[in-house]
PDB file of C-alpha atoms and ligand atoms in Angstrom:
ATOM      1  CA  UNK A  17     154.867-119.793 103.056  1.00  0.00           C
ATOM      2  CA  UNK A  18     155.217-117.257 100.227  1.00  0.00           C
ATOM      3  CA  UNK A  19     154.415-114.108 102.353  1.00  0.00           C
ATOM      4  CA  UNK A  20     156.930-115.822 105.196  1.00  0.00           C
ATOM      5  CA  UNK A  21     160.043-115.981 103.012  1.00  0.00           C
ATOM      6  CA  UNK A  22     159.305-112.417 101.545  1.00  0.00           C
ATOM      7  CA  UNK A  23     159.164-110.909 105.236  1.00  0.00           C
ATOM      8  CA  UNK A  24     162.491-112.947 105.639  1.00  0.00           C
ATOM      9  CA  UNK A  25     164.212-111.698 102.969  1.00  0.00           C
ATOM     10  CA  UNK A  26     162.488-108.222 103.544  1.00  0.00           C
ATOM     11  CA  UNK A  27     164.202-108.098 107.153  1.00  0.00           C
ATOM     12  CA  UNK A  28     167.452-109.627 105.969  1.00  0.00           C
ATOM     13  CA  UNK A  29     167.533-106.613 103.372  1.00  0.00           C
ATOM     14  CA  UNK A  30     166.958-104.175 105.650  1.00  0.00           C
ATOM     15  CA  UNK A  31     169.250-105.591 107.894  1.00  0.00           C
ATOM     16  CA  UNK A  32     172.185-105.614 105.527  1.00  0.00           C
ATOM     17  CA  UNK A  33     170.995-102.214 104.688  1.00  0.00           C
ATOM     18  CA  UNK A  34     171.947-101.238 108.279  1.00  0.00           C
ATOM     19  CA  UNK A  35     174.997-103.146 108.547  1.00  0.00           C
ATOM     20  CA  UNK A  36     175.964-101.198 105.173  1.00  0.00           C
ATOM     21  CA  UNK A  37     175.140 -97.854 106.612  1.00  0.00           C
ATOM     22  CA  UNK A  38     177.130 -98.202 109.518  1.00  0.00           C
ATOM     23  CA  UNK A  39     180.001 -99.439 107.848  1.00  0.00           C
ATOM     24  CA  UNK A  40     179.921 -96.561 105.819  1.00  0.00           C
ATOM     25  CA  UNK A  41     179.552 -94.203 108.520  1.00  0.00           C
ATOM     26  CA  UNK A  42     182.830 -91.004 108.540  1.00  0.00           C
ATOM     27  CA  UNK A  43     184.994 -91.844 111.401  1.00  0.00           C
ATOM     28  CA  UNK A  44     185.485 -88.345 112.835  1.00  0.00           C
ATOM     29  CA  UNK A  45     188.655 -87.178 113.747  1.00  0.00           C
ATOM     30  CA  UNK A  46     188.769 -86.107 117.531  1.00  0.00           C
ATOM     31  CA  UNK A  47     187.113 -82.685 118.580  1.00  0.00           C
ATOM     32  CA  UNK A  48     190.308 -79.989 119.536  1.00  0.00           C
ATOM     33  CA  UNK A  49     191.085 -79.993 123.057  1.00  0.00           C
ATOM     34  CA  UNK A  50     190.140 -83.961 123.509  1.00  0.00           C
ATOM     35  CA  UNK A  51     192.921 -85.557 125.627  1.00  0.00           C
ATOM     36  CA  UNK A  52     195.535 -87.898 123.914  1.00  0.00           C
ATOM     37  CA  UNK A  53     195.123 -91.531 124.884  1.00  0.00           C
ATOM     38  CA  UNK A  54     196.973 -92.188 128.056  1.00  0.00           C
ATOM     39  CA  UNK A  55     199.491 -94.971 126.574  1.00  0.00           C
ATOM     40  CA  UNK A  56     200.083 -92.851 123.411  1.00  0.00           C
ATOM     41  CA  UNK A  57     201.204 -89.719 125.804  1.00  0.00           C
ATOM     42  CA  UNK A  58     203.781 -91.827 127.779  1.00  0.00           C
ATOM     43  CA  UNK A  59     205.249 -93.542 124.432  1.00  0.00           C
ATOM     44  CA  UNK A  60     205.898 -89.929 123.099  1.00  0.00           C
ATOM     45  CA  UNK A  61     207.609 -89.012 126.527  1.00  0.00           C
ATOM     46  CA  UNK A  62     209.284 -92.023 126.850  1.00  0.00           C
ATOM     47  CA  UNK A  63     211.060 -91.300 123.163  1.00  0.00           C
ATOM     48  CA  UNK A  64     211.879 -87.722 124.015  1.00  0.00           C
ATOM     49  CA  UNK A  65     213.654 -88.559 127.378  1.00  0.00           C
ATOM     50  CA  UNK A  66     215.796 -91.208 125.129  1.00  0.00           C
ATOM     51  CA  UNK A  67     216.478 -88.136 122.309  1.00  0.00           C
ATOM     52  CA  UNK A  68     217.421 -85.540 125.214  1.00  0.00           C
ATOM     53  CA  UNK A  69     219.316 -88.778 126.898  1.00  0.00           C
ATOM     54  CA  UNK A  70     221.271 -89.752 123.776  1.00  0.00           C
ATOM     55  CA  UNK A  71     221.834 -85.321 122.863  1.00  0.00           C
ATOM     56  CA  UNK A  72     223.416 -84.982 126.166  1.00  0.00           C
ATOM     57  CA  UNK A  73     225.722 -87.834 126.048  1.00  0.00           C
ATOM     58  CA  UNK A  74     226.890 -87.399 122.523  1.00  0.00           C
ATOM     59  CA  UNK A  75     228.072 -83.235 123.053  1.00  0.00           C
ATOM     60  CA  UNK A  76     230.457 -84.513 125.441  1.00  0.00           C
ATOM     61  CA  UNK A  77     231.348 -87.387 123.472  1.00  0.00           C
ATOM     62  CA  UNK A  78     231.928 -85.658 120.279  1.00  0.00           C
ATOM     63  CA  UNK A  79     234.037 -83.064 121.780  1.00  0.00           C
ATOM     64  CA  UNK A  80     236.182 -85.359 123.463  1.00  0.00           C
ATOM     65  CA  UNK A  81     237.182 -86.950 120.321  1.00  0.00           C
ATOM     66  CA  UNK A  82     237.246 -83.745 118.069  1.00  0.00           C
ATOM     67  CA  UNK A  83     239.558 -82.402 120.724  1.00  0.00           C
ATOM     68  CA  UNK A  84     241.847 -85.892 121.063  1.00  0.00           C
ATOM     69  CA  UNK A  85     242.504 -85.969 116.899  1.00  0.00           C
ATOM     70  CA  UNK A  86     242.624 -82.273 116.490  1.00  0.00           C
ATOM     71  CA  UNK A  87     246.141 -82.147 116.427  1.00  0.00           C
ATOM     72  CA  UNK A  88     247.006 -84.694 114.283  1.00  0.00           C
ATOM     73  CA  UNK A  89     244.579 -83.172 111.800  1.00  0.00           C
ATOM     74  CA  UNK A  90     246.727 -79.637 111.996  1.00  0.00           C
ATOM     75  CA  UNK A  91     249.856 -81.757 111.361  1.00  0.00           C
ATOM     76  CA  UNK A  92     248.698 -83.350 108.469  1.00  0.00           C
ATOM     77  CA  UNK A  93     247.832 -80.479 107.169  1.00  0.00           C
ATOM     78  CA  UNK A  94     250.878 -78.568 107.845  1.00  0.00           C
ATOM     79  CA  UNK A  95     253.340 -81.523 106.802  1.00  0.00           C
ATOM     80  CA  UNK A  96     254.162 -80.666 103.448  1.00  0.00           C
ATOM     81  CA  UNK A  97     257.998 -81.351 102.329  1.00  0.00           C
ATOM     82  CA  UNK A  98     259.539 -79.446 104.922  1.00  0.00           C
ATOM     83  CA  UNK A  99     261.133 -76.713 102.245  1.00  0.00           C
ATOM     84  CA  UNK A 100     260.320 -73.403 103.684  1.00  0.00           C
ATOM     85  CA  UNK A 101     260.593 -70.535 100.566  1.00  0.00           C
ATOM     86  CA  UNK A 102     263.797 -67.888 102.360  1.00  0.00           C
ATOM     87  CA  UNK A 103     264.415 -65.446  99.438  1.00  0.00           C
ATOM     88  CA  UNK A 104     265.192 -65.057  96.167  1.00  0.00           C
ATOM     89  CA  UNK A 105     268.537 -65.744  93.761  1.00  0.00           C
ATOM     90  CA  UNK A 106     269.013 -62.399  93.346  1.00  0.00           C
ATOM     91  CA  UNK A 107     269.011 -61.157  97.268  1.00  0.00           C
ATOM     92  CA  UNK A 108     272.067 -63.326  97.496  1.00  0.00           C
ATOM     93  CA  UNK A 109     275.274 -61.459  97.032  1.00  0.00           C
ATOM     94  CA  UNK A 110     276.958 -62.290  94.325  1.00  0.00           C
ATOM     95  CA  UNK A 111     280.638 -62.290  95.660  1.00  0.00           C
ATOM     96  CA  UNK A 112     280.370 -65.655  97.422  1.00  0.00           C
ATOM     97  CA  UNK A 113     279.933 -63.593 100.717  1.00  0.00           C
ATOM     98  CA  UNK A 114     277.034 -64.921 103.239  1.00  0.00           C
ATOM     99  CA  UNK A 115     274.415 -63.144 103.963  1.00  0.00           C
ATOM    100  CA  UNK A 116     271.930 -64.413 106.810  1.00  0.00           C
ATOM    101  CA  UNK A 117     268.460 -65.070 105.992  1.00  0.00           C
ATOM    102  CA  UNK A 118     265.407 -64.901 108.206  1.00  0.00           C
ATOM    103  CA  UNK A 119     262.865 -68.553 107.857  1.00  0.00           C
ATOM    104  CA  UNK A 120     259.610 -67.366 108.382  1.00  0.00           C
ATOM    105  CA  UNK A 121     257.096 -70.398 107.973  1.00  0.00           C
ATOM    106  CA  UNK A 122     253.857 -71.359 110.088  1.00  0.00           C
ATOM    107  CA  UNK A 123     254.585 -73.041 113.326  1.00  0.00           C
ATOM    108  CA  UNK A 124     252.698 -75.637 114.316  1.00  0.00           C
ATOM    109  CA  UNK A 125     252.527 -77.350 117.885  1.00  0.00           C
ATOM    110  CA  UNK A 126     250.054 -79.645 119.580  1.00  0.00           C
ATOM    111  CA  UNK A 127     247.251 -77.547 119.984  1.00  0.00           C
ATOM    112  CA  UNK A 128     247.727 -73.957 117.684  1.00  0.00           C
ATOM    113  CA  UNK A 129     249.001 -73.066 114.768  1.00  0.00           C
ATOM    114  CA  UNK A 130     250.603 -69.616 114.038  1.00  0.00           C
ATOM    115  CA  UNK A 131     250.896 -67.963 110.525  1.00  0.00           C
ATOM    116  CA  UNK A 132     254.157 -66.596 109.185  1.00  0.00           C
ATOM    117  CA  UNK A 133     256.468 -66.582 112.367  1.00  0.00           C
ATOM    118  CA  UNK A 134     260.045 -66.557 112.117  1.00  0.00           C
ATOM    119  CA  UNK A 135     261.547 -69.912 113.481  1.00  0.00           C
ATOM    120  CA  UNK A 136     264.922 -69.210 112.801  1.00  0.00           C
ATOM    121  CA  UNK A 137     267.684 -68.154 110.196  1.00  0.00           C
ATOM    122  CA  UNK A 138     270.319 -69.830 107.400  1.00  0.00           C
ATOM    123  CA  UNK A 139     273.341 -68.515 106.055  1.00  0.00           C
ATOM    124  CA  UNK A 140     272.982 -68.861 102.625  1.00  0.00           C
ATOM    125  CA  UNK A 141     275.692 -68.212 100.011  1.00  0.00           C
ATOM    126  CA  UNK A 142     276.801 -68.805  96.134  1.00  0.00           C
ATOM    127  CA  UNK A 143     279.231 -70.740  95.279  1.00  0.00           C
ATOM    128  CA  UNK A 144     279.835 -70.728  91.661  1.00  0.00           C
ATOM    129  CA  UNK A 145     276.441 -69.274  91.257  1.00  0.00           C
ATOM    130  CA  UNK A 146     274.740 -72.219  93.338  1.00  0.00           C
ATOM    131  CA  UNK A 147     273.323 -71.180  96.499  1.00  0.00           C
ATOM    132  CA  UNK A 148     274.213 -73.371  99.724  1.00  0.00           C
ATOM    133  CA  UNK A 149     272.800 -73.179 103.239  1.00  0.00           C
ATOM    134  CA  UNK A 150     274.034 -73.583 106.873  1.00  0.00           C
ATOM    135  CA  UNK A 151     272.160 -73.234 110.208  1.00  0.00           C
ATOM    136  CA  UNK A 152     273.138 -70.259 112.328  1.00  0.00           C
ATOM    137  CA  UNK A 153     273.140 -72.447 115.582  1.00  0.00           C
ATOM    138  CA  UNK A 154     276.316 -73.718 116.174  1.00  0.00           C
ATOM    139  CA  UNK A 155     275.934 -77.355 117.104  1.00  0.00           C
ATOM    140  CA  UNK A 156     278.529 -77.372 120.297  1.00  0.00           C
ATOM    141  CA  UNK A 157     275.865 -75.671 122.649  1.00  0.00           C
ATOM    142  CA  UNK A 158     273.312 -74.065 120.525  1.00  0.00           C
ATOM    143  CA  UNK A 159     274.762 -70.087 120.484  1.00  0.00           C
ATOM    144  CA  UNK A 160     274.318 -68.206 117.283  1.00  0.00           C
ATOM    145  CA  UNK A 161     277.884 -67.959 115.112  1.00  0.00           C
ATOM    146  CA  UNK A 162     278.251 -64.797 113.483  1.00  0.00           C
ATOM    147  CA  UNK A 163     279.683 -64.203 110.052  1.00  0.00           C
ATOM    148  CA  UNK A 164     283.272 -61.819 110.336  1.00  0.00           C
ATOM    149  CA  UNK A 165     283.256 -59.739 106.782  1.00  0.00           C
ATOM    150  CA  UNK A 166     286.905 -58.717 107.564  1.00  0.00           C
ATOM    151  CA  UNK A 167     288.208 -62.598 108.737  1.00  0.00           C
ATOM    152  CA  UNK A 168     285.931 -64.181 105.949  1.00  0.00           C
ATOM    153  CA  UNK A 169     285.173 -66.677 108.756  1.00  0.00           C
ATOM    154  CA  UNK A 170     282.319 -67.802 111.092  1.00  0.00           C
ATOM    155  CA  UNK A 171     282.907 -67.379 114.735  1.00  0.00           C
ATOM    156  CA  UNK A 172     280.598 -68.198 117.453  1.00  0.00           C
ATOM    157  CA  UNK A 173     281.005 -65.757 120.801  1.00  0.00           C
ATOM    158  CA  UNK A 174     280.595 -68.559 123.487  1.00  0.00           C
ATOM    159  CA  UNK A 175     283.573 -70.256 122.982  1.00  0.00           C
ATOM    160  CA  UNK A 176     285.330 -68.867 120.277  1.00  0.00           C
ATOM    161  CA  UNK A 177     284.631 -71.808 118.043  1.00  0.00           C
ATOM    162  CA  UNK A 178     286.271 -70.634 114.368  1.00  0.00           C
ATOM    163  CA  UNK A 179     284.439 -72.011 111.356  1.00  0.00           C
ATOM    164  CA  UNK A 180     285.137 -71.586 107.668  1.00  0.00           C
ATOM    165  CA  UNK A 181     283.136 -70.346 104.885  1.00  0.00           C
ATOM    166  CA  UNK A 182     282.109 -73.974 103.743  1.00  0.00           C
ATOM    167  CA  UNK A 183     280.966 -74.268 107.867  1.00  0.00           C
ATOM    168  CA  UNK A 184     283.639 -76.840 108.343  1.00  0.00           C
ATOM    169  CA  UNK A 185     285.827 -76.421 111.627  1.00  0.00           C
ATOM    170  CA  UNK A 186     288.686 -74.405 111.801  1.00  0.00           C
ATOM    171  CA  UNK A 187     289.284 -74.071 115.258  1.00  0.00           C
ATOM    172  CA  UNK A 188     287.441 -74.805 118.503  1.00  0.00           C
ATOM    173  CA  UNK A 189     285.203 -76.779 120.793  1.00  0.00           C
ATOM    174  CA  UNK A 190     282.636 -77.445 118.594  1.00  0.00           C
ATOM    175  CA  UNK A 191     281.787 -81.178 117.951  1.00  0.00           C
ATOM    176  CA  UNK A 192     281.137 -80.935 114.299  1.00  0.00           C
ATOM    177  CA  UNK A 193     280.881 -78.568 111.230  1.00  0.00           C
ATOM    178  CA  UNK A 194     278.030 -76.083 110.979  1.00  0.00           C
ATOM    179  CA  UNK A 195     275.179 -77.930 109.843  1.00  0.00           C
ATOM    180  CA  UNK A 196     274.452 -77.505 106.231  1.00  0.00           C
ATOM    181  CA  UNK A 197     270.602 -77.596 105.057  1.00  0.00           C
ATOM    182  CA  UNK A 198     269.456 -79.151 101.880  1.00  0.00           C
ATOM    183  CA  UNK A 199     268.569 -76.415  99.642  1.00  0.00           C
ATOM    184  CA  UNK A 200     266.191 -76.202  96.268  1.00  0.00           C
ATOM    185  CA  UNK A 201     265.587 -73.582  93.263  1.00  0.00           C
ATOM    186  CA  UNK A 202     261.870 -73.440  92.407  1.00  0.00           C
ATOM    187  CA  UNK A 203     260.113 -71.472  89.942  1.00  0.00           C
ATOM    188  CA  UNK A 204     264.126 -70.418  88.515  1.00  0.00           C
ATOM    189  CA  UNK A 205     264.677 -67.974  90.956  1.00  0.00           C
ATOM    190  CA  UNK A 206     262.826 -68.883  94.120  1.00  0.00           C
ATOM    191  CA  UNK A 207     265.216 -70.129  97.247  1.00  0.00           C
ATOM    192  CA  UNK A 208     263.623 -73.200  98.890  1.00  0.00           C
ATOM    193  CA  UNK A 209     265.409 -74.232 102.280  1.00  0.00           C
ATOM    194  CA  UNK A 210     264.391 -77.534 104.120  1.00  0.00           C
ATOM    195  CA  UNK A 211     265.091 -76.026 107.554  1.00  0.00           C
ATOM    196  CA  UNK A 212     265.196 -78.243 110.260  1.00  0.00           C
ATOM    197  CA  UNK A 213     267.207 -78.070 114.172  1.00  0.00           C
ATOM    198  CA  UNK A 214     269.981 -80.697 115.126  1.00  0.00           C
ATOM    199  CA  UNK A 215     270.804 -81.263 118.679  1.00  0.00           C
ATOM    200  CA  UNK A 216     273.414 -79.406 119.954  1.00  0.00           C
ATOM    201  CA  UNK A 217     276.848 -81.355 121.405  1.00  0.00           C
ATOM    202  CA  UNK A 218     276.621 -84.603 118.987  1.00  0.00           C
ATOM    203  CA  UNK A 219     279.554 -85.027 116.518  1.00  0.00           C
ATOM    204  CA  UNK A 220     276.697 -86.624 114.263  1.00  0.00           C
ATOM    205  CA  UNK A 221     273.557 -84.632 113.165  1.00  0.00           C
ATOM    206  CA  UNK A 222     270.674 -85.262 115.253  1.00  0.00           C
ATOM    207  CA  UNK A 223     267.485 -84.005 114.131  1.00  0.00           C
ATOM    208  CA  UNK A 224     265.361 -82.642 117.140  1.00  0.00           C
TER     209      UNK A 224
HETATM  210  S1  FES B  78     278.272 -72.684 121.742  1.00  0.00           S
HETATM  211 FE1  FES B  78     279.505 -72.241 120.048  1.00  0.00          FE
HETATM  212  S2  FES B  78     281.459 -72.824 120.714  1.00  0.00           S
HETATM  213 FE2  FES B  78     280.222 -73.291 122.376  1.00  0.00          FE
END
């Protein structure tokens, strides 16, 4: 009985001996050049299809709606207060005459923007050492008025509309007065205009 149960346990050692040492056994990692499994292969397809799928779609996609808020984004940005800097104190004569000014600003429109471009002109003038502005445009049908040195007058060519130093009416067709443009001092001697266009042929301002 002895000898029995030691050749039992000596085979269940020796057993679990093997069991051990195949457990223990270094899982190899596959030879270079052994093919992928077949399921693995078509998983890693199936994912880049979906990548190239989804790249394609969202170029378009992303274009479309860079394109559709791109010129909102340029407006904001080139909003501001509206005050366009025209000269400087001293460049305005100092006898109360006008002198016409050139308003070069950016100009800004749906789709471009364009740096320093003139986009229009003032009349600007001192009156007791303040400086006041009036659009060039006369608001019956949008002609420019010139200033007359030797009348002391505005007059605008198209149909002899007369208008007085202050840009009210003297004499003519014209609707209303010339249209006067707020006007700020910044930095003490710095000229500040908020230019802005008024429809033409309205007795009241209209903005355009
Ligand atoms: S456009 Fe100036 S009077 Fe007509």
């Amino acid at each position: 009985v002895e000898n029995q149960e030691e050749n039992q346990v000596e085979s269940f050692d020796s057993a679990a001996a093997e069991s051990v040492g195949q457990a223990e056994e270094p899982v190899n990692p596959p030879e270079p050049g052994t093919p992928e499994p077949a399921g693995e292969r078509r998983g890693f397809i199936k994912f880049l299809c979906a990548f190239i799928g989804t790249l394609i779609s969202a170029v378009p996609f992303g274009a479309g709606v860079w394109s559709y808020f791109d010129p909102l984004a340029k407006r904001n940005k080139g909003g501001g207060d509206g005050f366009v800097m025209v000269t400087t104190l001293d460049a305005i004569p100092a006898d109360g005459s006008p002198a016409k000014f050139s308003v070069v600003a950016d100009k800004v429109d749906a789709w471009n923007r364009f740096s320093n471009v003139s986009i229009g002109a003032v009349y600007l003038r001192l009156v007791d050492g303040v400086p006041k502005a009036l659009h060039t445009v006369c608001p019956h049908l949008g002609c420019f008025v010139d200033y007359r040195p030797g009348n002391k007058d505005f007059f605008c060519p198209c149909h002899n509309s007369n208008f007085k130093l202050d840009g009210s009416l003297a004499v003519g067709v014209s609707p209303r007065r010339m249209d006067p443009l707020d006007i700020q001092i910044r930095n003490k001697t710095e000229v500040w205009v908020k230019f802005q266009n008024f429809q033409p042929g309205h007795s009241d301002r209209v903005p355009v």
